[in-house]
Coordinates of C-alpha atoms (C1' of nucleotides) in Angstrom, one line a residue:
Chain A
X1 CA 13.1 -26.2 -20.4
X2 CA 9.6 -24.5 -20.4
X3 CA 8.9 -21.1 -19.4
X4 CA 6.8 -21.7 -16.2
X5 CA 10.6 -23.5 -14.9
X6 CA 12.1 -20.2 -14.9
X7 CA 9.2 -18.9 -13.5
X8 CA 9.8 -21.6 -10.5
X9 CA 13.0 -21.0 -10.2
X10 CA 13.2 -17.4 -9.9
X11 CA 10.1 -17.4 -7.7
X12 CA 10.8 -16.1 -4.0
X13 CA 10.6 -19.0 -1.8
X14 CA 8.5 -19.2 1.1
X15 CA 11.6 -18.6 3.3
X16 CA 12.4 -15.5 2.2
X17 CA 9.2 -14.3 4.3
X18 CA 9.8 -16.3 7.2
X19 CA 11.8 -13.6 9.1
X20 CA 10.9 -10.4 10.6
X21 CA 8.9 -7.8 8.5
X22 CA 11.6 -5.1 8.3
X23 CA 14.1 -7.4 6.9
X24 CA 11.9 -8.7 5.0
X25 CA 10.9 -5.1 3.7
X26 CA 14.3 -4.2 2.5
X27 CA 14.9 -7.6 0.6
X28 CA 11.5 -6.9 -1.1
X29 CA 13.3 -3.7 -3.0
X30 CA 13.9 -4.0 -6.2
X31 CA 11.8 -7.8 -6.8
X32 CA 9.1 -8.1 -9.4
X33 CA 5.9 -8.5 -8.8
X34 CA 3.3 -9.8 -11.2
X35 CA -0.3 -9.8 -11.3
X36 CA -2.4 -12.1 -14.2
X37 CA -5.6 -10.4 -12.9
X38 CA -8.4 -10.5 -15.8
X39 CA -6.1 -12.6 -18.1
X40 CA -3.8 -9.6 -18.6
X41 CA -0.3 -8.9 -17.1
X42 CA 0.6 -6.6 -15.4
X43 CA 4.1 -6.0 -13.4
X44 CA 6.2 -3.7 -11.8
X45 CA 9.9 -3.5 -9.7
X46 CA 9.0 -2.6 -5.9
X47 CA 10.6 0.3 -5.4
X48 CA 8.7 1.3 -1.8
X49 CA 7.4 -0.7 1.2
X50 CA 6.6 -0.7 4.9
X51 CA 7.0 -2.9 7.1
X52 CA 4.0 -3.6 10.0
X53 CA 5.0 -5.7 13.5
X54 CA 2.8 -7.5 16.0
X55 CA 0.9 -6.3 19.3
X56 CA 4.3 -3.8 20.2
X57 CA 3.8 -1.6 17.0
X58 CA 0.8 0.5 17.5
X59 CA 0.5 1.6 13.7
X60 CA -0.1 -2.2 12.6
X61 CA -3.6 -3.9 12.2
X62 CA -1.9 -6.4 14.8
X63 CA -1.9 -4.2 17.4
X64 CA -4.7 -4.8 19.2
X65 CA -4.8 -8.2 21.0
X66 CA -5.9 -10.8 19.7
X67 CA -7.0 -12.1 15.9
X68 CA -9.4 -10.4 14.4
X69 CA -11.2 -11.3 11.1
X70 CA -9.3 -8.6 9.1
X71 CA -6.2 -9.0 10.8
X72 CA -6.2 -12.7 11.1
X73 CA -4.0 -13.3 7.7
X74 CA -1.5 -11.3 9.0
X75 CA -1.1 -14.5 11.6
X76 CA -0.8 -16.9 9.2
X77 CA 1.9 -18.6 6.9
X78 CA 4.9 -16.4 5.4
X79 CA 4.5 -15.5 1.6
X80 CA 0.8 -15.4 1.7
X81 CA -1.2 -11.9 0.5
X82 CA -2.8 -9.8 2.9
X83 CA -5.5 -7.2 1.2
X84 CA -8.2 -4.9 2.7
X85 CA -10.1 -1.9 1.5
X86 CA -10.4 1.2 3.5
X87 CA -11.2 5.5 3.2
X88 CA -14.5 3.5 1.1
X89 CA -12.1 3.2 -2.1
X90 CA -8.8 1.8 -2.0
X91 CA -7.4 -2.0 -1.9
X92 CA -3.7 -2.2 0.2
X93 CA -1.4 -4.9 -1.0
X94 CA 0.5 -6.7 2.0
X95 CA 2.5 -9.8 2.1
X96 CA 2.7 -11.9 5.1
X97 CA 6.0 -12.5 6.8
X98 CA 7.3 -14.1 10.5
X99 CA 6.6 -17.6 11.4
X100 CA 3.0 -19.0 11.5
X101 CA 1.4 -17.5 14.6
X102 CA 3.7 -14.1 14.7
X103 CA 2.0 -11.6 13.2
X104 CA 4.2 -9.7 10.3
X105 CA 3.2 -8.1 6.8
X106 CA 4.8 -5.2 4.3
X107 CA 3.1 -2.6 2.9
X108 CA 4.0 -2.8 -1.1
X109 CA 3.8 1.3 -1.6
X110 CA 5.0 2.2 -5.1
X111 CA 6.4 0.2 -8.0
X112 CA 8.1 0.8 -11.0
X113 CA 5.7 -0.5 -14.4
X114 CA 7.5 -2.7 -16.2
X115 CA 4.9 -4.6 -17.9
X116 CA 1.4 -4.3 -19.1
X117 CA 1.3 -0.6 -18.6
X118 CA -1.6 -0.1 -21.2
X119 CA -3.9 -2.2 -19.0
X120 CA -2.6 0.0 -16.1
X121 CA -3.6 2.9 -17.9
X122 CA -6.9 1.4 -18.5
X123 CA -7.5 0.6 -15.0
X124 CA -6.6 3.7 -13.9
X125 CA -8.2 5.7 -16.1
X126 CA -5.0 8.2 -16.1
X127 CA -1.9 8.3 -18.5
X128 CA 0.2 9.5 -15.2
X129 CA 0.9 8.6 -11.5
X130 CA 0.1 5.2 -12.0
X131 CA 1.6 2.7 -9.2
X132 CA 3.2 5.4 -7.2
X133 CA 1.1 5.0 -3.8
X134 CA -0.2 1.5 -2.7
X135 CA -3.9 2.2 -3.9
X136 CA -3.1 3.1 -7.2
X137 CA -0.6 0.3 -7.6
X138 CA -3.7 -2.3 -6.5
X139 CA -5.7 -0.5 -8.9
X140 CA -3.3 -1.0 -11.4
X141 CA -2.8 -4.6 -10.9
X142 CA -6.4 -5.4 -10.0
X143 CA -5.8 -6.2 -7.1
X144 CA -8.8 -6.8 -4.7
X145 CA -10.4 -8.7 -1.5
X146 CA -10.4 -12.3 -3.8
X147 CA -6.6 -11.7 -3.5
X148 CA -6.6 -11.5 0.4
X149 CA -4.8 -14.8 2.6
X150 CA -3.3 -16.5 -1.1
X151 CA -0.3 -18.0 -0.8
X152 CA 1.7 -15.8 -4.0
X153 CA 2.5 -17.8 -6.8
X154 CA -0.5 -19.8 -6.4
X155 CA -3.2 -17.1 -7.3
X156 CA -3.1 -14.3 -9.5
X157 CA -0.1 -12.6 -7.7
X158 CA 3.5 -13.9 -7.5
X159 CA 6.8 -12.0 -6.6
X160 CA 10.2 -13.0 -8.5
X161 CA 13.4 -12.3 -7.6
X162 CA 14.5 -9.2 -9.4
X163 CA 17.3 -6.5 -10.0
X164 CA 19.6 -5.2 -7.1
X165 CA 17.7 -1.3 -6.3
X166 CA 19.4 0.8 -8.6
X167 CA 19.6 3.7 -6.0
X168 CA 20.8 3.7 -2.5
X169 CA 18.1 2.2 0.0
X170 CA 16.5 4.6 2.3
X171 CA 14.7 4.5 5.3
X172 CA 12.2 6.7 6.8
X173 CA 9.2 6.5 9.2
X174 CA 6.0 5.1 7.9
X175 CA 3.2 7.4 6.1
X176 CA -0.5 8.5 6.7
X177 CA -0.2 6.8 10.5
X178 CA -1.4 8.3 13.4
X179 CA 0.4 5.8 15.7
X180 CA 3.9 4.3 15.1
X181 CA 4.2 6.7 13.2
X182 CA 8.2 7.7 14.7
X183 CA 9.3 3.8 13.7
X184 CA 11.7 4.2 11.2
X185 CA 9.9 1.1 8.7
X186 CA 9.7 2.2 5.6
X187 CA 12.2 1.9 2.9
X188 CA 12.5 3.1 -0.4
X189 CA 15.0 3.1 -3.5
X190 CA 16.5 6.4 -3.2
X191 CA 16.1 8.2 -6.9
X192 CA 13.6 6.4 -8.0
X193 CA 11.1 9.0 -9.8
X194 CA 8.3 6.0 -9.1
X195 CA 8.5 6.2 -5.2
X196 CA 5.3 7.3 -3.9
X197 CA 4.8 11.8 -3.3
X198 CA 3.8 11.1 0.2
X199 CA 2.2 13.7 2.7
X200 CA 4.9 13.2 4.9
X201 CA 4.7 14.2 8.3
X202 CA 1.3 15.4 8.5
X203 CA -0.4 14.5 11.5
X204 CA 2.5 15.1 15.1
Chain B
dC1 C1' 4.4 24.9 -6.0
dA2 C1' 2.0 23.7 -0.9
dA3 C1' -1.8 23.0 2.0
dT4 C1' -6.4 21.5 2.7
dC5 C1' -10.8 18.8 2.1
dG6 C1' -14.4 15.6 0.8
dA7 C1' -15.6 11.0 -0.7
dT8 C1' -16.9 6.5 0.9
dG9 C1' -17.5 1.9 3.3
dA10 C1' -15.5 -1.8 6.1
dT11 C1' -13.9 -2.6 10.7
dC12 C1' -13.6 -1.9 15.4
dT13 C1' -15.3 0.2 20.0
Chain C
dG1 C1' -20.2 6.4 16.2
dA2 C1' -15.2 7.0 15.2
dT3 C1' -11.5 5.8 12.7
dC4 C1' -8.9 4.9 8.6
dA5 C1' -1.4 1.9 6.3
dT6 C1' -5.6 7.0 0.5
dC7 C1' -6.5 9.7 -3.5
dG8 C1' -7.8 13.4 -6.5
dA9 C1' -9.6 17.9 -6.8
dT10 C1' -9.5 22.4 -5.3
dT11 C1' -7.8 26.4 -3.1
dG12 C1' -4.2 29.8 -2.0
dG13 C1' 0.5 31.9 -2.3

DNA sequence: CAATCGATGATCT
DNA sequence: GATCATCGATTGG
């Protein structure tokens, strides 16, 4: 048995996306994603995420009616990557969930490192607070706009099936919003010393 | 510690 | 022209 067979086998499968973004959110704790950007890996245990709905959640990129060229991923197949850059500097890692057609996609906010944490160091350019907000943690991995609307596992990103979450799963409202703010979507391993030190509650 | 602020550019109105 | 699913530096207690 060759290595890339494990790989397969312990690869999420597109039907763990195909159901709605909160569940999906949750069952994302504790998995592993990878990243092979620039022929190095890198890889952390999710250890934070969000979870953005269609037209009735007025935080989500979906909001607004109708497909967009930005938001138009978020439409598309389950298990595919959804990036964008905003604030002028940072790259947001999504994945893609619902049914083709139903818009769905979780935030991946903090990671644990597990692998490759020289090279996230390098990226970085700090020893410290390395994947422990979602623009640090697509810094980290390299993560950028080539990345956006890939299916995962066929590009440089994949997500394997990992450890149950250590801690107790939280939930809490979503971060840095200034609508859908009060939605109780995002959940977090409670414990974890790699969850992100959000500004919580800072805008009503 | 906590609170505040500027950077910086793509996207949408 | 305004907004922004952020971050790091700086300021103040």
């Amino acid at each position: 048995m060759e290595y890339s067979d494990l790989d397969d086998a312990a690869l999420l499968p597109p039907s763990f996306y195909e159901r709605g973004a909160a569940c999906v959110a949750r069952a994302l704790l504790g998995a592993v994603l990878v990243s092979t950007a620039e022929g190095a890996i890198t890889a952390g245990r999710i250890v934070e995420t969000e979870a953005y709905l269609g037209s009735d959640d007025p935080g989500s990129h979906a909001a607004t009616k109708g497909i967009t060229e930005r938001n138009s991923v978020m439409y598309g197949p389950a298990g595919c990557t959804y990036v964008y850059f905003t604030y002028g500097a940072h790259y947001m890692l999504n994945v893609v969930t619902d049914t083709e057609g139903v818009a769905g996609a979780v935030l991946i906010r903090a990671l644990e490192p597990l692998v490759g944490q020289e090279t996230m160091v390098r990226r970085r350019g700090r020893e410290t607070s390395l994947t422990d907000g979602p623009g640090k943690l697509a810094q980290a991995l390299g993560v950028d706009l080539d990345d956006n609307g890939v299916r995962l596992g066929s590009g440089r990103l994949a997500i394997y099936e990992g450890t149950k979450p250590v801690g107790p799963i939280e939930r809490s409202g979503r971060i840095g919003l200034s609508a859908g703010h009060d939605l109780q979507l995002r959940f977090y391993e409670n414990g974890s010393k790699y969850v992100s030190k959000a500004r919580i509650g800072r805008r009503l």
